[in-house]
Coordinates of C-alpha atoms (C1' of nucleotides) and ligand atoms in Angstrom, one line a residue:
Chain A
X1 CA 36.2 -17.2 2.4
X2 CA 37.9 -13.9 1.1
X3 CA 36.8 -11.0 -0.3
X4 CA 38.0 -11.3 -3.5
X5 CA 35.8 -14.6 -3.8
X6 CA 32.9 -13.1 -2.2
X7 CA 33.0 -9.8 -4.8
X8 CA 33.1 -12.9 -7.4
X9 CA 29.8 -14.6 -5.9
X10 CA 28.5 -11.5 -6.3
X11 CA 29.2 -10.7 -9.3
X12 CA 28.1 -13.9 -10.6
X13 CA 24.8 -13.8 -10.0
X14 CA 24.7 -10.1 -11.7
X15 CA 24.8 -8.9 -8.5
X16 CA 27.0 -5.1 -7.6
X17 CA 30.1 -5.2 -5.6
X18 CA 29.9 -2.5 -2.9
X19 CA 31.8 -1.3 0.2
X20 CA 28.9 -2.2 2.7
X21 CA 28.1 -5.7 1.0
X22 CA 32.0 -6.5 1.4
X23 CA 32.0 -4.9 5.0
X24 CA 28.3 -6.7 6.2
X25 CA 29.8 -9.5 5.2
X26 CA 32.8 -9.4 6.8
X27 CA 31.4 -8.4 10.0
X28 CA 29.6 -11.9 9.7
X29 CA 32.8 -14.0 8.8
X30 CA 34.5 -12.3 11.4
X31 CA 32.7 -13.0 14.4
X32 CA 30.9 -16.9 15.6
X33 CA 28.1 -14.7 17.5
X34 CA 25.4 -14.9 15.0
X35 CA 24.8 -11.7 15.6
X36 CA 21.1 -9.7 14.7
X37 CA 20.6 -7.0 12.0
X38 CA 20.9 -4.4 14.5
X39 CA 24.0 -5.7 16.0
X40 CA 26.0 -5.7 12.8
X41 CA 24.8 -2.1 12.2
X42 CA 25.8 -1.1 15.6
X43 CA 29.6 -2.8 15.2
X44 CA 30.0 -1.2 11.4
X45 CA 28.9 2.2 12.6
X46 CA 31.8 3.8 13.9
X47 CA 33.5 2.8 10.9
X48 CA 30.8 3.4 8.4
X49 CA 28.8 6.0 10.0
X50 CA 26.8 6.8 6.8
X51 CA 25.4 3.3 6.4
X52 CA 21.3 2.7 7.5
X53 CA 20.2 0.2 8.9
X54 CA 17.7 -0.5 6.0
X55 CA 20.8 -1.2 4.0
X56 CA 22.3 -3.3 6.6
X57 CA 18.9 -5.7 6.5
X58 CA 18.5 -5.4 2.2
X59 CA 22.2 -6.5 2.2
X60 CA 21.9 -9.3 4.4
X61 CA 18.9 -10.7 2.2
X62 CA 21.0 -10.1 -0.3
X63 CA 23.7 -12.1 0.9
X64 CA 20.9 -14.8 2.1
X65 CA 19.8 -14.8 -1.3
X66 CA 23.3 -15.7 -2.6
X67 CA 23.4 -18.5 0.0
X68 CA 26.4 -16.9 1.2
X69 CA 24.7 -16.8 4.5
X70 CA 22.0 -18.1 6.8
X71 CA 18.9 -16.5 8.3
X72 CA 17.2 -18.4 10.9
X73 CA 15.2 -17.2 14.2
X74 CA 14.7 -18.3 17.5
X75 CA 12.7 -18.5 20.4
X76 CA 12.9 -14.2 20.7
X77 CA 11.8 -14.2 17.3
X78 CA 14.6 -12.0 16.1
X79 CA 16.4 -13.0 13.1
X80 CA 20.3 -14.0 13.3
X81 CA 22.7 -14.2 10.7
X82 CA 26.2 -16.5 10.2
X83 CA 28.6 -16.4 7.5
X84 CA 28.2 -20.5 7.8
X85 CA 25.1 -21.3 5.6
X86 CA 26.1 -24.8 5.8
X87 CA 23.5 -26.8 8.4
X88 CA 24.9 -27.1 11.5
X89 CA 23.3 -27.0 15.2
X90 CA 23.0 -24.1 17.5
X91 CA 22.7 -23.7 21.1
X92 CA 20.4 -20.8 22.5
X93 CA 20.9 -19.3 26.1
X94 CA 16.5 -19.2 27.5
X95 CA 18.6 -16.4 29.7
X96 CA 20.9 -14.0 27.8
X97 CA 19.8 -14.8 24.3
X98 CA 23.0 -15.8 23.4
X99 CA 23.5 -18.2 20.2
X100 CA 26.6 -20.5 19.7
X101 CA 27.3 -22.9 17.3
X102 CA 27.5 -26.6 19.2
X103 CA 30.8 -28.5 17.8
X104 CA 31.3 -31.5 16.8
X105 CA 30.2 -33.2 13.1
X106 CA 26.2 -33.8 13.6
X107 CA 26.1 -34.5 9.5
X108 CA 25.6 -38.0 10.1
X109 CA 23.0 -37.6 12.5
X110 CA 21.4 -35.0 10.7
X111 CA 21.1 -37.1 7.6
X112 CA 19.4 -39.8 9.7
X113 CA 16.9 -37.8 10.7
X114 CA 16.2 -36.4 7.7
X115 CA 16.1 -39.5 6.0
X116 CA 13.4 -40.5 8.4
X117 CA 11.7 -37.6 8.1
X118 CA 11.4 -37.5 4.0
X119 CA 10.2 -41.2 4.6
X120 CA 7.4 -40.5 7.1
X121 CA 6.5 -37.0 6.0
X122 CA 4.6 -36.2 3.0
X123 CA 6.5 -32.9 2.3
X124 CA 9.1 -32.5 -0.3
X125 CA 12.3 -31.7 2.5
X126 CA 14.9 -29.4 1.6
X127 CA 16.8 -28.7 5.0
X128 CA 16.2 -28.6 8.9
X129 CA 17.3 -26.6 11.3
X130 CA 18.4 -28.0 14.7
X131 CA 18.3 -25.4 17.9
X132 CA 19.2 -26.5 21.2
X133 CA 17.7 -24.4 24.0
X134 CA 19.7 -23.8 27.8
X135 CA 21.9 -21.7 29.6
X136 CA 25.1 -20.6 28.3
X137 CA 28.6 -20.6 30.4
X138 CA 28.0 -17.3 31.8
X139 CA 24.6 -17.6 32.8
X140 CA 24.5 -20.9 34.6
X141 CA 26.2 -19.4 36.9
Chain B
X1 CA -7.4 -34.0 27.7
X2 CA -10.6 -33.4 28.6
X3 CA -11.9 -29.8 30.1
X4 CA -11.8 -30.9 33.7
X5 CA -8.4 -31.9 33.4
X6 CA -7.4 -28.1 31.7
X7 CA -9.3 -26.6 34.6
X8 CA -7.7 -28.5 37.5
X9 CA -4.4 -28.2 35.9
X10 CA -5.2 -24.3 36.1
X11 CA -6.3 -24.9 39.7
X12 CA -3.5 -26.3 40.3
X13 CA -1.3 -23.8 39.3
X14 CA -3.5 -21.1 41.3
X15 CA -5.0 -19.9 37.9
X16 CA -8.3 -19.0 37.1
X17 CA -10.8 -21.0 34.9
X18 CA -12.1 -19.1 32.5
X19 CA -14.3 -19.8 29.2
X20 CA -11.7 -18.2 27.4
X21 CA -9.1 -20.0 28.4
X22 CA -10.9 -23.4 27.9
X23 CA -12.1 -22.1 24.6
X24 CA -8.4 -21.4 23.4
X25 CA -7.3 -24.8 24.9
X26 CA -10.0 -26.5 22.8
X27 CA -9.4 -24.6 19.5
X28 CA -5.6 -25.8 19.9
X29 CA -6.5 -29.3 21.0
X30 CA -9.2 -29.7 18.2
X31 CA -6.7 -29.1 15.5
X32 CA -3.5 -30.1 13.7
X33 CA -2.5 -26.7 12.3
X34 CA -0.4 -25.2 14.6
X35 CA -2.0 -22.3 14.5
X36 CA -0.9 -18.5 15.4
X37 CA -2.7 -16.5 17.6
X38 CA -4.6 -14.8 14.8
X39 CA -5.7 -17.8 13.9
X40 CA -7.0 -19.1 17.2
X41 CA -8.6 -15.5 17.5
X42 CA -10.5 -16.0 14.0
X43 CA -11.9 -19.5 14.9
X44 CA -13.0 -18.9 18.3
X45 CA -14.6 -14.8 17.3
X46 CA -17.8 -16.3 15.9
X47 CA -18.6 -18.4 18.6
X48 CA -17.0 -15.9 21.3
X49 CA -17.6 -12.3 19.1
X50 CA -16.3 -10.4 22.4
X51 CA -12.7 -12.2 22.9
X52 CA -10.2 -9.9 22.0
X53 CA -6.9 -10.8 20.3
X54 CA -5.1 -9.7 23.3
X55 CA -6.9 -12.2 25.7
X56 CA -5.9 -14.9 22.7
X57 CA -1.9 -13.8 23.0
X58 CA -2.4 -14.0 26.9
X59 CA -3.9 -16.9 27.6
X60 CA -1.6 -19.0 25.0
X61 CA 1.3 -17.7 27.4
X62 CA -0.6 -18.6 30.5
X63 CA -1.3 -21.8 29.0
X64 CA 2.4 -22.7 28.1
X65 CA 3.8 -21.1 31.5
X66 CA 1.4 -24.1 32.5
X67 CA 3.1 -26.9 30.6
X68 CA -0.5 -27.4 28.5
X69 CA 1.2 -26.3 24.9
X70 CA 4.1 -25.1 23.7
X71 CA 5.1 -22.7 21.6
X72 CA 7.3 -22.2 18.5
X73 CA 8.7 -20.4 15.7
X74 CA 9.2 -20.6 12.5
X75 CA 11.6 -19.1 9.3
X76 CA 8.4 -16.5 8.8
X77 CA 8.6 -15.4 12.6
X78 CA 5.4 -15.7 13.9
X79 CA 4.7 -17.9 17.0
X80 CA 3.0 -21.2 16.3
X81 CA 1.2 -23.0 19.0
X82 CA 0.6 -26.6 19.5
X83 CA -1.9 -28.6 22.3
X84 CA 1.1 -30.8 22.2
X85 CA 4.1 -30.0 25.0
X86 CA 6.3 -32.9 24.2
X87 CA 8.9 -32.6 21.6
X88 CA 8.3 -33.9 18.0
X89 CA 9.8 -32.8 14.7
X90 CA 7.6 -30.3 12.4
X91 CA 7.6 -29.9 8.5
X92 CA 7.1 -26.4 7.6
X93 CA 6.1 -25.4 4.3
X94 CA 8.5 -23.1 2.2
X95 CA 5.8 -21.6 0.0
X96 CA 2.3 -21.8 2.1
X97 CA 3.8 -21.6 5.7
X98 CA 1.7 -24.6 7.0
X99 CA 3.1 -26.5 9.5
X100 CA 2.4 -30.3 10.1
X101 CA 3.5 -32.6 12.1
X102 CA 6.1 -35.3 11.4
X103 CA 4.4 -38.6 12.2
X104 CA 6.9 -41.2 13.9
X105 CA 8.5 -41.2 16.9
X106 CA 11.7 -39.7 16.6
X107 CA 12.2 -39.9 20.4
X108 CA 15.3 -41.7 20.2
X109 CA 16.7 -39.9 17.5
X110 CA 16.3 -36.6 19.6
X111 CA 18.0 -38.3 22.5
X112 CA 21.0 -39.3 20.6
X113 CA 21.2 -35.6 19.1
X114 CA 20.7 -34.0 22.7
X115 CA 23.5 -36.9 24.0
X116 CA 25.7 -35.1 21.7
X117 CA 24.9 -31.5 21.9
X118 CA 25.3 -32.1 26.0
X119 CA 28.5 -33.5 25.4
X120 CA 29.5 -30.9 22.6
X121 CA 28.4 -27.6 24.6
X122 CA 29.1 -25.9 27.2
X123 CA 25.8 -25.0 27.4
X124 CA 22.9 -26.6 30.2
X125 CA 20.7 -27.7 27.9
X126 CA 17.3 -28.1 28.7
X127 CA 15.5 -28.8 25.3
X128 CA 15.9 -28.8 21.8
X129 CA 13.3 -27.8 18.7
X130 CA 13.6 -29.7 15.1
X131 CA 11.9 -28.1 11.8
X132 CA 12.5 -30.0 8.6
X133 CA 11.8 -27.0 6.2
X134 CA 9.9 -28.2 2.5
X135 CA 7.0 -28.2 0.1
X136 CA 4.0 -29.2 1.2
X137 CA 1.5 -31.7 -0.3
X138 CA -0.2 -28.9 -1.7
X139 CA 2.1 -27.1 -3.2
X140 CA 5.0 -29.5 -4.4
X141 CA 1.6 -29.6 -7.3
Chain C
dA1 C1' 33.7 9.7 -20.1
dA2 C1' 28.9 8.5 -20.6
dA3 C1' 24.9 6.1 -19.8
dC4 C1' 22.3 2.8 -17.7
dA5 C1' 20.7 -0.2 -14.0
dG6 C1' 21.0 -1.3 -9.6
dC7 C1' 22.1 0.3 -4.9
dA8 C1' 22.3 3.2 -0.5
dG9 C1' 20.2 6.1 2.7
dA10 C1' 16.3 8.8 4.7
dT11 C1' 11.9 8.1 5.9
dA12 C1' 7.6 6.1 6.6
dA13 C1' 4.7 2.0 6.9
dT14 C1' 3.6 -2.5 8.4
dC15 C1' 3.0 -6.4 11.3
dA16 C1' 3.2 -9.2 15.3
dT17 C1' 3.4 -8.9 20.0
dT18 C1' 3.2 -6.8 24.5
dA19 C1' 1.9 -3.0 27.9
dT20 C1' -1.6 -0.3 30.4
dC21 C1' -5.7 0.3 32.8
dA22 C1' -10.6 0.3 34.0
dG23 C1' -14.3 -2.6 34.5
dA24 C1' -16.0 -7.6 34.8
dA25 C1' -15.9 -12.0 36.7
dG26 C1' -13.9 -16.2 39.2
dC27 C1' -13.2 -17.9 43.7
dA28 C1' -13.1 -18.5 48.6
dA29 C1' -15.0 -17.2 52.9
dA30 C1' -18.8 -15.9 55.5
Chain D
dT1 C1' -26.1 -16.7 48.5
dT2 C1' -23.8 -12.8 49.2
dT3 C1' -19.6 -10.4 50.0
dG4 C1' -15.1 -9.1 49.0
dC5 C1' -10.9 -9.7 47.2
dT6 C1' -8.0 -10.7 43.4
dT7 C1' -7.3 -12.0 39.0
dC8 C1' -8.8 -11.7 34.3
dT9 C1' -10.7 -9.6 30.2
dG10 C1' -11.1 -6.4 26.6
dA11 C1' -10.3 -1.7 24.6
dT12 C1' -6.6 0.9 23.4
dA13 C1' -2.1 2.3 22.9
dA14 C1' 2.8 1.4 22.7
dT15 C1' 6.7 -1.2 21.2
dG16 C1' 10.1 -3.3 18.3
dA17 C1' 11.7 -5.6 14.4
dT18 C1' 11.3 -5.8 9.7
dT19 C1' 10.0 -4.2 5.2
dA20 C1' 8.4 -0.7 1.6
dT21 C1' 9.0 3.6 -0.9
dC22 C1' 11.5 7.0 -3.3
dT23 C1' 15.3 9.9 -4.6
dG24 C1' 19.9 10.7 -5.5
dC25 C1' 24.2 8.2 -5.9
dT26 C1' 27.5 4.6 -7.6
dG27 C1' 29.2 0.4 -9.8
dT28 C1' 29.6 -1.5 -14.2
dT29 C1' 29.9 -1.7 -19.1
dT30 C1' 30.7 0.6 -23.5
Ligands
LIG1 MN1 26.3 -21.0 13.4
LIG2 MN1 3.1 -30.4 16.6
LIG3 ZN1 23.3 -16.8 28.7
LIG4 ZN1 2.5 -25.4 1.2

DNA sequence: AAACAGCAGATAATCATTATCAGAAGCAAA
DNA sequence: TTTGCTTCTGATAATGATTATCTGCTGTTT
């Protein structure tokens, strides 16, 4: 997604264009870390050294709130945002904390086990969230 | 699971027994809520005024280090505990925050997904935690 | 350019959770 | 049953992430 069509998003939902919405979100689409509020911060400081972190967590509800991104927490209980708000699965390290995306197309999957869900469930279901918890590459030794 | 299996289980593991830690247990085991540690601490402080909400947050995590519960989180990030180790699928309400199970057994629905993800990943993974995010009964009106 | 509404940054507040530590209590041995 | 050790509990404080408040600034429209 570029930037032009990100300002656009933006500004369709009578929302301001600004230099730190254009760079948070960048920082996002740039990286597959899923990193936390106060990682983004830290990687936009040296280039932005005026921006807060307050603004770096309003922006990303912000951006949440355009569904230009996804929000979702984990076992730490820290929140972790990606660029991707479609659903898609993630593997957590129980060591390191780290958060990857698991390839591969789990849409059908998904679907089944949402459809099962809606049909034994008396809740009105909107989306799920899949985590898968283990140790990553690096700390499996 | 009845009381003398909590206690030995503790006993086993070279814990004490303690009326706290059977009370928690019972609260959890008594109940379908999935509730937070506040929670637990609320229900139990009229029948134990002097339990504080520290010994609550301790004892659930001596209790899951056990294997007796487990613990989870939701989108509002605050721990949920459940009398329940083994892995099901929960409905967590967008509006209220209640948390329900999902009757059924999705057992081999969870297998397939984990089949995947192992194949997929890179990562050793060890478990995996399904929320299918909604409106509750109550609140769908 | 001007004027307005919304945004950024500084700061403080909040909330859940965990750490610390002294006294109380479970447990095993005597 | 009593003793003695060790772990646990409860009071309190600390921590850490996230959100609230407020003032000056800036994007946007005219
Ligand atoms: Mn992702
Ligand atoms: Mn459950
Ligand atoms: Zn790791
Ligand atoms: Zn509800």
């Amino acid at each position: 997604m570029k930037d032009k069509d990100v300002a656009q998003i933006l500004r369709d939902k009578g929302l301001r264009v600004t230099p730190q919405r254009i760079a948070i979100y960048e920082c996002l689409a740039g990286t597959t870390a899923h990193p936390t509020a106060e990682t983004v911060y830290q990687q936009l400081h040296s280039k932005y050294p005026s921006m807060s972190l307050n603004t770096v967590y309003k922006t990303l509800l912000v951006l949440e709130a355009a569904g230009l991104i996804q929000r979702f927490t984990t076992a730490d209980s820290v929140f972790r945002y990606d660029a991707n708000p479609a659903e898609h699965v993630h593997a957590v390290c129980l060591k390191c904390g780290r958060v990857s995306d698991v390839p591969g197309d789990f849409g059908e999957e998904l679907e089944r086990l949402r459809a099962k869900a809606v049909g034994n469930s008396d809740y009105n279901i909107r989306y799920s969230t899949l985590l898968v918890y283990g140790l990553c590459p690096e700390c499996k030794r």
